[in-house]
mmCIF file of C-alpha atoms in Angstrom:
data_model
loop_
_atom_site.group_PDB
_atom_site.id
_atom_site.type_symbol
_atom_site.label_atom_id
_atom_site.label_comp_id
_atom_site.label_asym_id
_atom_site.label_seq_id
_atom_site.Cartn_x
_atom_site.Cartn_y
_atom_site.Cartn_z
ATOM 1 C CA MET A 182 0.000 0.000 0.000
ATOM 2 C CA ARG A 183 2.820 2.421 0.922
ATOM 3 C CA ALA A 184 4.749 1.572 -2.245
ATOM 4 C CA SER A 185 1.693 2.464 -4.334
ATOM 5 C CA ARG A 186 1.326 5.735 -2.406
ATOM 6 C CA LEU A 187 4.980 6.630 -2.983
ATOM 7 C CA VAL A 188 4.556 6.107 -6.725
ATOM 8 C CA THR A 189 1.427 8.256 -6.701
ATOM 9 C CA LEU A 190 3.231 11.020 -4.795
ATOM 10 C CA LEU A 191 6.090 10.937 -7.285
ATOM 11 C CA LEU A 192 3.692 11.105 -10.247
ATOM 12 C CA LEU A 193 1.797 14.003 -8.671
ATOM 13 C CA LEU A 194 5.011 16.020 -8.417
ATOM 14 C CA GLN A 195 5.979 15.080 -11.958
ATOM 15 C CA ASN A 196 2.615 16.109 -13.403
ATOM 16 C CA ARG A 197 1.833 19.188 -11.330
ATOM 17 C CA GLY A 198 5.191 20.568 -10.339
ATOM 18 C CA ARG A 199 5.561 22.199 -6.945
ATOM 19 C CA MET A 200 3.052 21.028 -4.310
ATOM 20 C CA THR A 201 2.874 21.710 -0.592
ATOM 21 C CA ALA A 202 2.784 18.943 1.981
ATOM 22 C CA ARG A 203 -0.853 19.807 2.740
ATOM 23 C CA GLN A 204 -1.839 19.598 -0.934
ATOM 24 C CA LEU A 205 -0.151 16.219 -1.231
ATOM 25 C CA ALA A 206 -1.834 15.018 1.960
ATOM 26 C CA GLU A 207 -5.253 15.975 0.570
ATOM 27 C CA GLU A 208 -4.598 14.217 -2.733
ATOM 28 C CA LEU A 209 -3.300 11.064 -1.050
ATOM 29 C CA GLU A 210 -5.864 11.179 1.779
ATOM 30 C CA VAL A 211 -3.174 10.871 4.466
ATOM 31 C CA SER A 212 -1.806 13.128 7.189
ATOM 32 C CA VAL A 213 0.824 15.818 6.565
ATOM 33 C CA ARG A 214 3.164 13.885 8.860
ATOM 34 C CA THR A 215 2.814 10.832 6.561
ATOM 35 C CA VAL A 216 3.728 13.005 3.579
ATOM 36 C CA TYR A 217 6.895 14.121 5.377
ATOM 37 C CA ARG A 218 7.862 10.469 5.954
ATOM 38 C CA ASP A 219 7.098 9.541 2.343
ATOM 39 C CA VAL A 220 9.198 12.408 0.999
ATOM 40 C CA GLU A 221 12.098 11.318 3.174
ATOM 41 C CA ALA A 222 11.729 7.762 1.858
ATOM 42 C CA LEU A 223 11.811 8.944 -1.748
ATOM 43 C CA GLY A 224 14.899 11.043 -1.038
ATOM 44 C CA ALA A 225 16.622 8.078 0.607
ATOM 45 C CA ALA A 226 15.816 6.024 -2.510
ATOM 46 C CA GLY A 227 17.688 8.513 -4.683
ATOM 47 C CA ILE A 228 14.739 10.443 -6.131
ATOM 48 C CA PRO A 229 15.987 14.039 -6.785
ATOM 49 C CA LEU A 230 13.350 16.123 -5.036
ATOM 50 C CA TYR A 231 13.687 19.044 -2.673
ATOM 51 C CA GLY A 232 11.492 21.260 -0.559
ATOM 52 C CA ASP A 233 11.363 25.011 -0.011
ATOM 53 C CA ALA A 234 9.996 26.543 3.174
ATOM 54 C CA GLY A 235 7.769 29.578 3.406
ATOM 55 C CA HIS A 236 4.395 30.676 2.043
ATOM 56 C CA ALA A 237 5.308 29.952 -1.591
ATOM 57 C CA GLY A 238 7.294 26.840 -0.759
ATOM 58 C CA GLY A 239 6.612 23.179 -1.369
ATOM 59 C CA TYR A 240 8.136 20.012 -2.766
ATOM 60 C CA GLN A 241 9.205 19.554 -6.357
ATOM 61 C CA LEU A 242 11.436 17.388 -8.506
ATOM 62 C CA VAL A 243 14.741 18.578 -9.896
ATOM 63 C CA ASP A 244 14.195 20.073 -13.345
ATOM 64 C CA GLY A 245 14.423 17.485 -16.090
ATOM 65 C CA TYR A 246 13.796 14.455 -13.893
ATOM 66 C CA ARG A 247 11.082 12.118 -15.111
ATOM 67 C CA THR A 248 10.181 8.795 -13.555
ATOM 68 C CA ARG A 249 9.963 5.687 -15.687
ATOM 69 C CA LEU A 250 7.389 4.155 -13.322
ATOM 70 C CA THR A 251 4.552 4.662 -15.805
ATOM 71 C CA GLY A 252 3.653 1.054 -16.568
ATOM 72 C CA LEU A 253 -0.008 0.271 -15.864
ATOM 73 C CA THR A 254 -1.130 -2.490 -13.534
ATOM 74 C CA ALA A 255 -4.000 -4.779 -14.627
ATOM 75 C CA ASP A 256 -6.550 -2.849 -12.532
ATOM 76 C CA GLU A 257 -5.256 0.486 -13.819
ATOM 77 C CA ALA A 258 -5.476 -0.678 -17.437
ATOM 78 C CA GLN A 259 -9.092 -1.737 -16.893
ATOM 79 C CA ALA A 260 -9.880 1.561 -15.202
ATOM 80 C CA ALA A 261 -8.319 3.587 -18.020
ATOM 81 C CA PHE A 262 -11.095 2.404 -20.327
ATOM 82 C CA LEU A 263 -13.636 3.850 -17.858
ATOM 83 C CA ALA A 264 -11.941 7.246 -17.685
ATOM 84 C CA ALA A 265 -15.012 8.998 -19.106
ATOM 85 C CA LEU A 266 -17.185 7.424 -16.414
ATOM 86 C CA PRO A 267 -15.479 7.886 -13.038
ATOM 87 C CA GLY A 268 -18.714 7.002 -11.218
ATOM 88 C CA ALA A 269 -18.877 3.688 -13.039
ATOM 89 C CA ALA A 270 -15.263 2.952 -12.216
ATOM 90 C CA ALA A 271 -15.926 3.646 -8.539
ATOM 91 C CA GLU A 272 -18.975 1.343 -8.550
ATOM 92 C CA LEU A 273 -16.810 -1.449 -9.933
ATOM 93 C CA GLY A 274 -14.200 -0.872 -7.221
ATOM 94 C CA LEU A 275 -11.722 0.713 -9.646
ATOM 95 C CA GLY A 276 -11.898 4.334 -8.506
ATOM 96 C CA GLU A 277 -8.419 4.433 -6.964
ATOM 97 C CA ALA A 278 -6.945 2.488 -9.876
ATOM 98 C CA LEU A 279 -8.502 4.979 -12.307
ATOM 99 C CA ALA A 280 -6.939 7.946 -10.542
ATOM 100 C CA THR A 281 -3.508 6.279 -10.577
ATOM 101 C CA ALA A 282 -3.862 5.229 -14.225
ATOM 102 C CA GLN A 283 -4.682 8.797 -15.248
ATOM 103 C CA LEU A 284 -1.617 10.058 -13.406
ATOM 104 C CA LYS A 285 0.577 7.507 -15.189
ATOM 105 C CA LEU A 286 -0.927 8.350 -18.575
ATOM 106 C CA ARG A 287 -0.272 12.039 -18.017
ATOM 107 C CA ALA A 288 3.275 11.322 -16.908
ATOM 108 C CA ALA A 289 3.950 9.378 -20.112
ATOM 109 C CA LEU A 290 2.701 12.180 -22.387
ATOM 110 C CA PRO A 291 4.845 14.963 -23.820
ATOM 111 C CA ALA A 292 4.238 18.328 -22.144
ATOM 112 C CA GLU A 293 2.090 19.768 -24.960
ATOM 113 C CA LEU A 294 -0.150 16.688 -25.123
ATOM 114 C CA ARG A 295 -0.419 16.594 -21.336
ATOM 115 C CA GLU A 296 -1.641 20.206 -21.340
ATOM 116 C CA HIS A 297 -4.158 19.343 -24.080
ATOM 117 C CA ALA A 298 -5.481 16.383 -22.060
ATOM 118 C CA GLU A 299 -5.859 18.580 -18.996
ATOM 119 C CA ARG A 300 -7.796 21.184 -20.998
ATOM 120 C CA ILE A 301 -10.166 18.480 -22.229
ATOM 121 C CA GLN A 302 -10.782 17.315 -18.669
ATOM 122 C CA GLU A 303 -11.435 20.903 -17.576
ATOM 123 C CA ARG A 304 -13.941 21.581 -20.358
ATOM 124 C CA PHE A 305 -15.886 18.351 -20.869
ATOM 125 C CA LEU A 306 -17.787 16.162 -18.421
ATOM 126 C CA LEU A 307 -19.907 13.092 -19.108
ATOM 127 C CA ASP A 308 -22.699 12.525 -16.582
ATOM 128 C CA ALA A 309 -24.452 9.390 -17.815
ATOM 129 C CA PRO A 310 -27.403 8.874 -15.411
ATOM 130 C CA GLY A 311 -30.746 10.480 -16.245
ATOM 131 C CA TRP A 312 -32.637 13.116 -14.279
ATOM 132 C CA TYR A 313 -35.354 12.664 -11.661
ATOM 133 C CA GLY A 314 -34.193 9.341 -10.317
ATOM 134 C CA ASP A 315 -32.217 8.119 -7.373
ATOM 135 C CA ALA A 316 -29.249 5.916 -8.106
ATOM 136 C CA ASP A 317 -30.009 2.199 -8.092
ATOM 137 C CA ARG A 318 -28.748 0.169 -5.163
ATOM 138 C CA THR A 319 -26.334 -2.385 -6.619
ATOM 139 C CA PRO A 320 -24.792 -4.324 -3.731
ATOM 140 C CA HIS A 321 -23.992 -7.278 -6.014
ATOM 141 C CA LEU A 322 -22.302 -5.276 -8.782
ATOM 142 C CA THR A 323 -18.743 -5.902 -7.620
ATOM 143 C CA ALA A 324 -19.358 -9.658 -7.281
ATOM 144 C CA ALA A 325 -20.967 -9.745 -10.738
ATOM 145 C CA ALA A 326 -17.987 -7.897 -12.223
ATOM 146 C CA ALA A 327 -15.577 -10.327 -10.577
ATOM 147 C CA ALA A 328 -17.483 -13.280 -12.035
ATOM 148 C CA VAL A 329 -17.492 -11.676 -15.500
ATOM 149 C CA TRP A 330 -13.754 -11.071 -15.314
ATOM 150 C CA ALA A 331 -12.915 -14.560 -13.999
ATOM 151 C CA ARG A 332 -15.350 -16.289 -16.413
ATOM 152 C CA ARG A 333 -16.901 -18.071 -13.446
ATOM 153 C CA ALA A 334 -20.487 -19.347 -13.331
ATOM 154 C CA VAL A 335 -22.803 -18.010 -10.629
ATOM 155 C CA VAL A 336 -26.175 -18.742 -9.074
ATOM 156 C CA LEU A 337 -28.484 -15.735 -9.189
ATOM 157 C CA ARG A 338 -31.478 -15.106 -6.976
ATOM 158 C CA TYR A 339 -33.447 -12.600 -9.019
ATOM 159 C CA ARG A 340 -36.608 -10.503 -8.696
ATOM 160 C CA ARG A 341 -38.635 -10.026 -11.867
ATOM 161 C CA TRP A 342 -41.919 -8.280 -12.682
ATOM 162 C CA ARG A 343 -44.016 -11.364 -13.575
ATOM 163 C CA ALA A 344 -44.877 -14.448 -11.546
ATOM 164 C CA PRO A 345 -43.085 -16.142 -10.068
ATOM 165 C CA GLU A 346 -41.522 -12.853 -8.976
ATOM 166 C CA GLU A 347 -38.468 -14.440 -7.335
ATOM 167 C CA ILE A 348 -36.443 -17.005 -9.261
ATOM 168 C CA GLU A 349 -33.072 -18.727 -9.002
ATOM 169 C CA ARG A 350 -30.892 -19.310 -12.033
ATOM 170 C CA ARG A 351 -27.467 -20.783 -12.644
ATOM 171 C CA VAL A 352 -25.904 -18.611 -15.328
ATOM 172 C CA LYS A 353 -22.641 -17.855 -17.085
ATOM 173 C CA PRO A 354 -22.009 -14.079 -16.883
ATOM 174 C CA TYR A 355 -20.727 -12.859 -20.250
ATOM 175 C CA GLY A 356 -20.547 -9.116 -19.608
ATOM 176 C CA LEU A 357 -21.811 -5.962 -17.897
ATOM 177 C CA VAL A 358 -23.511 -3.022 -19.601
ATOM 178 C CA LEU A 359 -24.117 0.459 -18.191
ATOM 179 C CA LYS A 360 -27.178 2.013 -19.849
ATOM 180 C CA ALA A 361 -28.515 5.428 -18.765
ATOM 181 C CA GLY A 362 -27.009 5.037 -15.295
ATOM 182 C CA ARG A 363 -28.341 1.503 -14.784
ATOM 183 C CA TRP A 364 -26.219 -1.665 -14.768
ATOM 184 C CA TYR A 365 -27.236 -4.848 -16.618
ATOM 185 C CA LEU A 366 -25.706 -8.327 -16.604
ATOM 186 C CA VAL A 367 -25.703 -10.275 -19.869
ATOM 187 C CA ALA A 368 -25.557 -13.961 -19.002
ATOM 188 C CA ASP A 369 -26.192 -17.361 -20.573
ATOM 189 C CA GLY A 370 -28.605 -19.593 -18.665
ATOM 190 C CA PRO A 371 -31.162 -22.381 -19.114
ATOM 191 C CA SER A 372 -33.225 -20.273 -21.535
ATOM 192 C CA GLY A 373 -30.313 -18.875 -23.508
ATOM 193 C CA ILE A 374 -28.680 -15.471 -23.227
ATOM 194 C CA ARG A 375 -30.745 -13.125 -21.063
ATOM 195 C CA THR A 376 -30.318 -9.646 -19.589
ATOM 196 C CA TYR A 377 -30.643 -9.094 -15.832
ATOM 197 C CA ARG A 378 -30.863 -5.767 -14.049
ATOM 198 C CA ILE A 379 -28.168 -5.650 -11.389
ATOM 199 C CA ASP A 380 -30.395 -3.771 -8.925
ATOM 200 C CA GLN A 381 -32.924 -6.625 -9.104
ATOM 201 C CA ILE A 382 -30.387 -9.285 -8.096
ATOM 202 C CA LEU A 383 -31.252 -10.445 -4.579
ATOM 203 C CA GLY A 384 -28.292 -12.766 -4.166
ATOM 204 C CA LEU A 385 -25.250 -13.894 -6.125
ATOM 205 C CA ARG A 386 -23.208 -16.982 -5.301
ATOM 206 C CA PRO A 387 -20.057 -17.670 -7.367
ATOM 207 C CA LEU A 388 -19.334 -21.280 -8.332
ATOM 208 C CA GLU A 389 -16.035 -23.036 -8.913
ATOM 209 C CA GLU A 390 -17.002 -23.879 -12.494
ATOM 210 C CA GLN A 391 -15.381 -21.758 -15.173
ATOM 211 C CA PHE A 392 -16.617 -21.394 -18.739
ATOM 212 C CA VAL A 393 -15.505 -20.276 -22.170
ATOM 213 C CA ILE A 394 -17.513 -17.713 -24.123
ATOM 214 C CA PRO A 395 -18.607 -19.154 -27.491
ATOM 215 C CA ASP A 396 -16.715 -18.074 -30.582
ATOM 216 C CA GLY A 397 -18.432 -15.210 -32.330
ATOM 217 C CA PHE A 398 -20.092 -13.715 -29.277
ATOM 218 C CA ASP A 399 -19.614 -9.965 -29.135
ATOM 219 C CA LEU A 400 -21.009 -8.045 -26.165
ATOM 220 C CA ALA A 401 -21.567 -4.778 -28.050
ATOM 221 C CA GLY A 402 -23.178 -6.553 -30.988
ATOM 222 C CA HIS A 403 -25.423 -8.600 -28.709
ATOM 223 C CA TRP A 404 -26.515 -5.488 -26.798
ATOM 224 C CA ASN A 405 -27.358 -3.629 -30.016
ATOM 225 C CA SER A 406 -29.464 -6.590 -31.154
ATOM 226 C CA TYR A 407 -31.158 -6.705 -27.769
ATOM 227 C CA LEU A 408 -32.032 -3.001 -27.981
ATOM 228 C CA ALA A 409 -33.390 -3.375 -31.512
ATOM 229 C CA ASP A 410 -35.593 -6.281 -30.439
ATOM 230 C CA PHE A 411 -36.724 -4.362 -27.350
ATOM 231 C CA ARG A 412 -37.730 -1.353 -29.424
ATOM 232 C CA ALA A 413 -39.571 -3.584 -31.915
ATOM 233 C CA ARG A 414 -41.617 -5.095 -29.073
ATOM 234 C CA LEU A 415 -42.065 -1.780 -27.299
ATOM 235 C CA HIS A 416 -44.638 -0.097 -29.526
ATOM 236 C CA THR A 417 -47.133 -2.774 -30.520
ATOM 237 C CA GLY A 418 -50.262 -0.602 -30.417
ATOM 238 C CA GLU A 419 -51.493 2.652 -31.892
ATOM 239 C CA ALA A 420 -53.515 5.634 -30.708
ATOM 240 C CA LEU A 421 -55.439 8.185 -32.757
ATOM 241 C CA VAL A 422 -54.992 11.650 -31.240
ATOM 242 C CA ARG A 423 -55.664 15.323 -31.952
ATOM 243 C CA LEU A 424 -52.842 17.706 -31.079
ATOM 244 C CA THR A 425 -52.434 21.450 -30.668
ATOM 245 C CA PRO A 426 -49.339 22.947 -32.318
ATOM 246 C CA GLU A 427 -47.565 22.728 -28.942
ATOM 247 C CA GLY A 428 -48.681 19.127 -28.473
ATOM 248 C CA ALA A 429 -47.440 18.244 -31.959
ATOM 249 C CA ARG A 430 -44.092 19.849 -31.198
ATOM 250 C CA ARG A 431 -43.704 17.928 -27.934
ATOM 251 C CA LEU A 432 -44.568 14.618 -29.603
ATOM 252 C CA GLY A 433 -42.355 15.284 -32.618
ATOM 253 C CA VAL A 434 -45.331 15.323 -35.033
ATOM 254 C CA THR A 435 -45.385 17.686 -38.022
ATOM 255 C CA PRO A 436 -48.340 20.077 -37.493
ATOM 256 C CA SER A 437 -50.852 20.416 -40.303
ATOM 257 C CA GLY A 438 -51.314 24.139 -39.665
ATOM 258 C CA ASP A 439 -52.090 26.553 -36.858
ATOM 259 C CA GLY A 440 -55.009 24.490 -35.582
ATOM 260 C CA TRP A 441 -55.419 20.896 -34.425
ATOM 261 C CA THR A 442 -53.448 18.089 -36.048
ATOM 262 C CA ASP A 443 -54.709 14.509 -36.309
ATOM 263 C CA ALA A 444 -52.028 11.879 -35.841
ATOM 264 C CA ARG A 445 -51.565 8.166 -35.283
ATOM 265 C CA VAL A 446 -49.033 7.559 -32.525
ATOM 266 C CA PRO A 447 -47.430 4.191 -31.637
ATOM 267 C CA ILE A 448 -47.987 3.197 -27.994
ATOM 268 C CA GLU A 449 -46.433 0.573 -25.764
ATOM 269 C CA SER A 450 -49.542 -0.211 -23.693
ATOM 270 C CA ILE A 451 -52.718 1.407 -22.394
ATOM 271 C CA ASP A 452 -51.086 2.031 -19.000
ATOM 272 C CA HIS A 453 -47.994 3.618 -20.486
ATOM 273 C CA ALA A 454 -49.954 5.725 -23.001
ATOM 274 C CA HIS A 455 -52.302 6.883 -20.214
ATOM 275 C CA ARG A 456 -49.352 8.297 -18.269
ATOM 276 C CA GLU A 457 -47.606 9.818 -21.282
ATOM 277 C CA PHE A 458 -50.660 11.560 -22.755
ATOM 278 C CA LEU A 459 -51.651 13.021 -19.392
ATOM 279 C CA ARG A 460 -48.317 14.825 -19.398
ATOM 280 C CA LEU A 461 -49.461 16.768 -22.472
ATOM 281 C CA GLY A 462 -52.455 18.150 -20.582
ATOM 282 C CA ALA A 463 -54.852 20.144 -22.770
ATOM 283 C CA ASP A 464 -52.558 19.903 -25.807
ATOM 284 C CA VAL A 465 -53.872 16.449 -26.723
ATOM 285 C CA GLU A 466 -57.228 14.743 -27.159
ATOM 286 C CA VAL A 467 -57.238 10.961 -27.440
ATOM 287 C CA MET A 468 -59.799 9.700 -29.957
ATOM 288 C CA ALA A 469 -58.971 5.974 -29.960
ATOM 289 C CA PRO A 470 -58.658 3.325 -28.700
ATOM 290 C CA ALA A 471 -61.817 3.684 -26.635
ATOM 291 C CA GLU A 472 -60.257 2.026 -23.569
ATOM 292 C CA LEU A 473 -57.473 4.628 -23.458
ATOM 293 C CA ARG A 474 -59.910 7.526 -23.957
ATOM 294 C CA ASP A 475 -62.159 6.212 -21.167
ATOM 295 C CA ARG A 476 -59.177 5.907 -18.812
ATOM 296 C CA ILE A 477 -58.141 9.495 -19.438
ATOM 297 C CA VAL A 478 -61.733 10.763 -19.062
ATOM 298 C CA GLU A 479 -62.010 8.957 -15.735
ATOM 299 C CA THR A 480 -58.728 10.446 -14.514
ATOM 300 C CA VAL A 481 -59.674 13.961 -15.604
ATOM 301 C CA ARG A 482 -63.027 13.725 -13.793
ATOM 302 C CA THR A 483 -61.289 12.552 -10.627
ATOM 303 C CA LEU A 484 -58.839 15.444 -10.818
ATOM 304 C CA ALA A 485 -61.616 17.969 -11.468
ATOM 305 C CA THR A 486 -63.529 16.738 -8.420
ATOM 306 C CA ARG A 487 -60.416 16.769 -6.263
ATOM 307 C CA TYR A 488 -59.527 20.362 -7.134
ATOM 308 C CA GLU A 489 -62.984 21.872 -6.651
ATOM 309 C CA GLY A 490 -63.351 24.204 -3.676
ATOM 310 C CA GLU A 491 -60.788 24.734 -0.928
ATOM 311 C CA PRO A 492 -57.876 22.352 -0.294
ATOM 312 C CA SER A 493 -58.518 19.506 2.114
ATOM 313 C CA ALA A 494 -57.197 19.736 5.660
ATOM 314 C CA GLU A 495 -53.629 18.445 5.911
ATOM 315 C CA GLY A 496 -53.511 14.771 6.720
ATOM 316 C CA SER A 497 -57.268 14.246 6.317
ATOM 317 C CA PRO A 498 -58.362 14.526 2.698
ATOM 318 C CA ASP A 499 -62.111 14.780 2.315
ATOM 319 C CA ARG A 500 -62.361 13.875 -1.337
ATOM 320 C CA GLY A 501 -60.592 12.026 -4.102
ATOM 321 C CA THR A 502 -59.406 9.155 -1.938
ATOM 322 C CA ASP A 503 -60.422 6.493 -4.414
ATOM 323 C CA HIS A 504 -57.792 6.015 -7.075
ATOM 324 C CA PRO A 505 -59.255 4.595 -10.294
ATOM 325 C CA HIS A 506 -55.913 3.028 -11.071
ATOM 326 C CA PRO A 507 -52.825 2.369 -8.950
ATOM 327 C CA PRO A 508 -49.898 4.765 -9.486
ATOM 328 C CA PRO A 509 -47.098 3.430 -11.695
#
């Protein structure tokens, strides 16, 4: 652990130049006293660094010195490929390795390229998860990643949306996918290759059995095929609607003029369409199917009744307590 810290300290000085003991302590998450000891150890090992006292002082390497300790460890090499997603690297237990790998990559670059890389990091940030949602709890993500890396079969206890809701499967984990802030496990099991949401895994038990991924399997290609099939199954119905110009704009429909526009819109299900069309408010009128129109009429009547008159007393609503349909 100390050897790794000494390398990190050396790379920090090489990349950033002069740094105070307090700055180094904050970067390394150690005490200032530990930094003093580490600097002494590097000096005793022949590393040409020196320190200046005073307000503008600090430690730095002798001009022209560059370490050759820039080879990446296995964990650091893995983490380097997740450099655009530091949150994902941390979830996989590679956060520290990512930070060290980035330091080593910077140290290996010529000065002009290193400055360019730093400008990119200052100006661009990728934040993959979507809005309006708490992060999924993924206590089994690290174990799933270990099984994927070791090509080791596992037994999953999994919660799904249809009965039976809780199942157990012995599967071969082929890979992990991060989609819109949510982790998925692609694994081969009794019914072929399936996709499992990591946050729905209730238990994961690694087995001694190892496996070999079949020739021709490509994780990216499989995921793209999975998404195409998902989208094909997603919109199996159709709704006939009338839209205001604003409603047409929000649904991505070309308006027929300044008035109402008739359109046929693909829908996933009555429940899903009910929620989505309610978001458009008065900018949409559903004409068909009749079941969807009736659902929306029923909801609108309930809302109209609920909002008549003064608000109900807090904690004791006097109207609108019967929900025609459970919330999603």
